[in-house]
PDB file of C-alpha atoms in Angstrom:
ATOM      1  CA  ARG A 388      16.162  12.063 -11.313  1.00 61.00           C
ATOM      2  CA  MET A 389      13.538  14.186  -9.465  1.00 64.00           C
ATOM      3  CA  ILE A 390      11.852  12.746  -6.472  1.00 64.00           C
ATOM      4  CA  VAL A 391       8.681  14.253  -5.237  1.00 66.00           C
ATOM      5  CA  PRO A 392       7.745  12.742  -1.711  1.00 67.00           C
ATOM      6  CA  GLY A 393       4.114  11.846  -1.561  1.00 64.00           C
ATOM      7  CA  LEU A 394       3.613  11.434  -5.381  1.00 64.00           C
ATOM      8  CA  TYR A 395       3.925   8.580  -7.551  1.00 60.00           C
ATOM      9  CA  GLY A 396       4.361   7.506 -11.229  1.00 60.00           C
ATOM     10  CA  PHE A 397       4.400  10.635 -13.932  1.00 57.00           C
ATOM     11  CA  ILE A 398       5.011  13.282 -11.251  1.00 59.00           C
ATOM     12  CA  SER A 399       8.046  11.579  -9.404  1.00 57.00           C
ATOM     13  CA  ALA A 400       9.601   9.404 -12.384  1.00 61.00           C
ATOM     14  CA  THR A 401      11.323  12.135 -14.092  1.00 65.00           C
ATOM     15  CA  LYS A 402      14.370  11.150 -16.132  1.00 67.00           C
ATOM     16  CA  TRP A 403      16.964  12.863 -18.574  1.00 71.00           C
ATOM     17  CA  VAL A 404      15.671  16.486 -17.732  1.00 72.00           C
ATOM     18  CA  THR A 405      16.930  19.025 -20.571  1.00 78.00           C
ATOM     19  CA  ARG A 406      14.258  21.731 -19.864  1.00 79.00           C
ATOM     20  CA  ILE A 407      12.049  22.694 -16.945  1.00 78.00           C
ATOM     21  CA  GLN A 408       9.284  24.859 -17.619  1.00 80.00           C
ATOM     22  CA  ALA A 409       6.833  26.029 -14.568  1.00 83.00           C
ATOM     23  CA  THR A 410       3.188  26.105 -15.318  1.00 82.00           C
ATOM     24  CA  THR A 411      -0.272  25.120 -13.867  1.00 83.00           C
ATOM     25  CA  TYR A 412      -2.769  22.664 -14.810  1.00 77.00           C
ATOM     26  CA  ALA A 413      -5.077  25.561 -15.409  1.00 83.00           C
ATOM     27  CA  ALA A 414      -2.486  27.062 -18.082  1.00 88.00           C
ATOM     28  CA  GLU A 415      -1.538  23.654 -19.562  1.00 85.00           C
ATOM     29  CA  PRO A 416      -2.501  19.909 -19.054  1.00 83.00           C
ATOM     30  CA  ALA A 417       0.282  17.552 -17.757  1.00 81.00           C
ATOM     31  CA  TYR A 418       1.393  14.821 -20.238  1.00 81.00           C
ATOM     32  CA  TRP A 419      -0.086  12.149 -18.676  1.00 80.00           C
ATOM     33  CA  THR A 420      -3.474  13.874 -17.801  1.00 85.00           C
ATOM     34  CA  VAL A 421      -4.356  14.078 -21.485  1.00 87.00           C
ATOM     35  CA  ARG A 422      -3.796  10.340 -21.536  1.00 89.00           C
ATOM     36  CA  GLY A 423      -6.417   9.588 -19.216  1.00 88.00           C
ATOM     37  CA  TRP A 424      -4.565   9.609 -15.752  1.00 85.00           C
ATOM     38  CA  ALA A 425      -5.745  11.732 -13.193  1.00 85.00           C
ATOM     39  CA  THR A 426      -4.776  15.323 -12.633  1.00 81.00           C
ATOM     40  CA  ASP A 427      -3.943  14.680  -8.998  1.00 77.00           C
ATOM     41  CA  ALA A 428      -1.903  11.846  -7.910  1.00 72.00           C
ATOM     42  CA  PRO A 429      -1.493  11.533  -4.175  1.00 79.00           C
ATOM     43  CA  VAL A 430      -0.222   8.267  -3.042  1.00 85.00           C
ATOM     44  CA  LEU A 431      -3.475   6.245  -1.543  1.00 91.00           C
ATOM     45  CA  THR A 432      -3.448   4.312   1.770  1.00 95.00           C
ATOM     46  CA  GLY A 433      -2.304   0.669   1.049  1.00 96.00           C
ATOM     47  CA  SER A 434      -0.568  -2.530   2.427  1.00 97.00           C
ATOM     48  CA  ARG A 435       1.588  -5.506   1.054  1.00 97.00           C
ATOM     49  CA  ILE A 436       2.064  -8.699   2.499  1.00 98.00           C
ATOM     50  CA  ASP A 437       6.017  -9.721   2.288  1.00 98.00           C
ATOM     51  CA  LEU A 438       5.885 -12.721   4.663  1.00 97.00           C
ATOM     52  CA  PRO A 439       5.489 -15.859   5.124  1.00 96.00           C
ATOM     53  CA  LYS A 440       6.435 -16.783   1.272  1.00 90.00           C
ATOM     54  CA  GLY A 441       6.111 -20.432  -0.397  1.00 84.00           C
ATOM     55  CA  ASP A 442       5.086 -23.321   1.477  1.00 85.00           C
ATOM     56  CA  VAL A 443       4.634 -23.168   5.463  1.00 95.00           C
ATOM     57  CA  ILE A 444       5.011 -25.429   8.150  1.00 97.00           C
ATOM     58  CA  ALA A 445       2.199 -25.600  10.471  1.00 98.00           C
ATOM     59  CA  GLY A 446       2.467 -24.147  13.769  1.00 98.00           C
ATOM     60  CA  ALA A 447       3.948 -20.932  14.854  1.00 98.00           C
ATOM     61  CA  ASN A 448       4.732 -18.517  11.919  1.00 98.00           C
ATOM     62  CA  VAL A 449       4.708 -14.681  11.406  1.00 98.00           C
ATOM     63  CA  ILE A 450       2.907 -12.567   8.760  1.00 99.00           C
ATOM     64  CA  ALA A 451       4.577  -9.591   8.008  1.00 99.00           C
ATOM     65  CA  GLY A 452       4.802  -6.805   5.486  1.00 99.00           C
ATOM     66  CA  ILE A 453       4.705  -2.878   4.895  1.00 98.00           C
ATOM     67  CA  SER A 454       1.871  -0.469   4.794  1.00 98.00           C
ATOM     68  CA  TRP A 455       1.903   3.529   3.621  1.00 95.00           C
ATOM     69  CA  ALA A 456      -0.465   6.489   4.062  1.00 94.00           C
ATOM     70  CA  MET A 457       0.084  10.003   3.107  1.00 90.00           C
ATOM     71  CA  ALA A 458      -3.056  11.377   4.526  1.00 88.00           C
ATOM     72  CA  GLY A 459      -3.486  11.996   8.282  1.00 88.00           C
ATOM     73  CA  ASP A 460       0.359  11.673   9.114  1.00 89.00           C
ATOM     74  CA  GLY A 461       0.999   8.254   8.096  1.00 94.00           C
ATOM     75  CA  VAL A 462      -0.437   4.701   9.243  1.00 97.00           C
ATOM     76  CA  SER A 463      -2.273   4.582  12.451  1.00 97.00           C
ATOM     77  CA  ARG A 464      -3.213   0.734  12.307  1.00 98.00           C
ATOM     78  CA  VAL A 465      -2.838  -2.309  10.374  1.00 99.00           C
ATOM     79  CA  GLU A 466      -5.081  -5.157  10.446  1.00 99.00           C
ATOM     80  CA  VAL A 467      -4.781  -9.063   8.826  1.00 99.00           C
ATOM     81  CA  SER A 468      -7.421 -11.454   7.980  1.00 99.00           C
ATOM     82  CA  VAL A 469      -6.969 -15.030   7.596  1.00 98.00           C
ATOM     83  CA  ASP A 470      -9.653 -17.248   5.266  1.00 98.00           C
ATOM     84  CA  ASP A 471     -12.095 -14.111   5.601  1.00 97.00           C
ATOM     85  CA  GLY A 472     -12.152 -14.408   9.320  1.00 98.00           C
ATOM     86  CA  GLU A 473     -11.960 -11.338  11.757  1.00 98.00           C
ATOM     87  CA  TRP A 474      -9.651  -8.688  11.116  1.00 99.00           C
ATOM     88  CA  ARG A 475      -6.670  -9.010  13.799  1.00 99.00           C
ATOM     89  CA  GLU A 476      -4.658  -5.805  14.908  1.00 99.00           C
ATOM     90  CA  ALA A 477      -0.964  -6.085  13.919  1.00 99.00           C
ATOM     91  CA  ASN A 478       1.955  -4.908  15.532  1.00 99.00           C
ATOM     92  CA  LEU A 479       3.603  -1.361  14.231  1.00 98.00           C
ATOM     93  CA  ALA A 480       7.256  -0.634  13.792  1.00 98.00           C
ATOM     94  CA  GLU A 481       8.277   3.020  14.759  1.00 95.00           C
ATOM     95  CA  GLN A 482       7.059   5.302  11.552  1.00 91.00           C
ATOM     96  CA  LEU A 483      10.466   7.206  10.835  1.00 90.00           C
ATOM     97  CA  THR A 484       8.193   9.943   9.082  1.00 89.00           C
ATOM     98  CA  PRO A 485       4.715  10.192   7.821  1.00 86.00           C
ATOM     99  CA  ARG A 486       5.890   9.719   4.431  1.00 86.00           C
ATOM    100  CA  THR A 487       7.627   6.409   5.121  1.00 90.00           C
ATOM    101  CA  TRP A 488       6.416   2.767   4.809  1.00 93.00           C
ATOM    102  CA  ARG A 489       5.500   1.405   8.111  1.00 97.00           C
ATOM    103  CA  GLN A 490       6.686  -2.228   8.770  1.00 98.00           C
ATOM    104  CA  TRP A 491       3.871  -4.470  10.358  1.00 99.00           C
ATOM    105  CA  TRP A 492       3.780  -7.995  11.856  1.00 99.00           C
ATOM    106  CA  ILE A 493       1.433 -10.359  13.513  1.00 99.00           C
ATOM    107  CA  ASP A 494       2.124 -14.004  15.024  1.00 99.00           C
ATOM    108  CA  TRP A 495      -0.151 -16.684  13.074  1.00 98.00           C
ATOM    109  CA  ASP A 496      -0.641 -20.226  14.592  1.00 98.00           C
ATOM    110  CA  ALA A 497      -0.781 -21.818  11.073  1.00 98.00           C
ATOM    111  CA  ALA A 498      -3.178 -25.197  10.422  1.00 98.00           C
ATOM    112  CA  PRO A 499      -2.334 -27.189   7.835  1.00 98.00           C
ATOM    113  CA  GLY A 500      -4.253 -26.683   4.546  1.00 97.00           C
ATOM    114  CA  ARG A 501      -4.815 -23.680   2.147  1.00 96.00           C
ATOM    115  CA  HIS A 502      -5.137 -20.306   3.360  1.00 97.00           C
ATOM    116  CA  ILE A 503      -5.671 -16.994   2.053  1.00 98.00           C
ATOM    117  CA  ILE A 504      -4.292 -13.881   4.010  1.00 98.00           C
ATOM    118  CA  ALA A 505      -5.727 -10.120   3.534  1.00 99.00           C
ATOM    119  CA  VAL A 506      -4.313  -7.013   4.961  1.00 99.00           C
ATOM    120  CA  ARG A 507      -5.695  -3.291   5.385  1.00 99.00           C
ATOM    121  CA  ALA A 508      -4.262  -0.353   6.556  1.00 98.00           C
ATOM    122  CA  THR A 509      -5.932   3.037   8.398  1.00 98.00           C
ATOM    123  CA  ASN A 510      -4.442   6.285   8.165  1.00 96.00           C
ATOM    124  CA  GLY A 511      -4.108   9.101  11.179  1.00 95.00           C
ATOM    125  CA  LEU A 512      -7.287  10.469   9.960  1.00 96.00           C
ATOM    126  CA  GLY A 513      -9.199   6.892  10.492  1.00 97.00           C
ATOM    127  CA  GLU A 514      -9.945   6.340   6.937  1.00 96.00           C
ATOM    128  CA  THR A 515      -9.310   2.575   6.207  1.00 97.00           C
ATOM    129  CA  GLN A 516      -8.266   1.574   2.777  1.00 96.00           C
ATOM    130  CA  THR A 517     -10.927   0.240   0.843  1.00 94.00           C
ATOM    131  CA  SER A 518     -11.492  -3.224  -0.281  1.00 95.00           C
ATOM    132  CA  GLU A 519     -12.780  -2.197  -3.641  1.00 94.00           C
ATOM    133  CA  GLU A 520     -10.589  -3.395  -6.543  1.00 94.00           C
ATOM    134  CA  ARG A 521      -9.488  -0.536  -8.838  1.00 91.00           C
ATOM    135  CA  ASP A 522      -7.065  -0.558 -11.658  1.00 90.00           C
ATOM    136  CA  VAL A 523      -3.888   1.772 -11.368  1.00 87.00           C
ATOM    137  CA  ILE A 524      -5.387   4.001 -14.286  1.00 85.00           C
ATOM    138  CA  PRO A 525      -6.619   6.506 -13.691  1.00 86.00           C
ATOM    139  CA  ALA A 526      -5.855   7.334  -9.731  1.00 85.00           C
ATOM    140  CA  GLY A 527      -4.016   4.523  -8.442  1.00 86.00           C
ATOM    141  CA  ALA A 528      -4.540   0.956  -7.557  1.00 89.00           C
ATOM    142  CA  THR A 529      -6.809   0.289  -4.630  1.00 93.00           C
ATOM    143  CA  GLY A 530      -7.910  -2.905  -3.067  1.00 96.00           C
ATOM    144  CA  TYR A 531      -6.591  -5.414  -0.307  1.00 98.00           C
ATOM    145  CA  ASP A 532      -3.226  -7.345  -1.008  1.00 97.00           C
ATOM    146  CA  ARG A 533      -3.984 -11.032  -0.678  1.00 98.00           C
ATOM    147  CA  LEU A 534      -1.609 -13.941  -0.290  1.00 97.00           C
ATOM    148  CA  VAL A 535      -2.599 -17.619  -1.084  1.00 96.00           C
ATOM    149  CA  ILE A 536      -0.348 -19.810   1.549  1.00 96.00           C
ATOM    150  CA  ASP A 537      -0.184 -23.692   1.816  1.00 96.00           C
ATOM    151  CA  VAL A 538       0.555 -24.816   4.967  1.00 97.00           C
ATOM    152  CA  VAL A 539       1.821 -28.228   5.270  1.00 96.00           C
TER     153      VAL A 539
END
């Protein structure tokens, strides 16, 4: 296996290597590039909601997850919105390196009913992940992670 920090997919998922040939994109296109993927494949700024899961009891709860950003020395801010409301800044755990996930969490006083939670991250350059939803092909998926929660 070969691990390439900061890259994903066809560049970092190498298995069963039998031969290595050093070349450039100018000299020879990459295997996946000719199949519609982008030539450059940087990891895009993104976030994921990991908690809560399933039905939630009304009252004090925690919304939590991870975020990542390769540009600008990693994640500088994470914000959470409930039911398309105001974006609230989340607490951030220590970032071990600019190339690692960063845990985040926020307290949430959950009212009974169905809720939609969204999360977004901002990198060290001040660039906030886009709300525009885009498919993984050709250059990586975009959009906010959203989670539907039923509070009882």
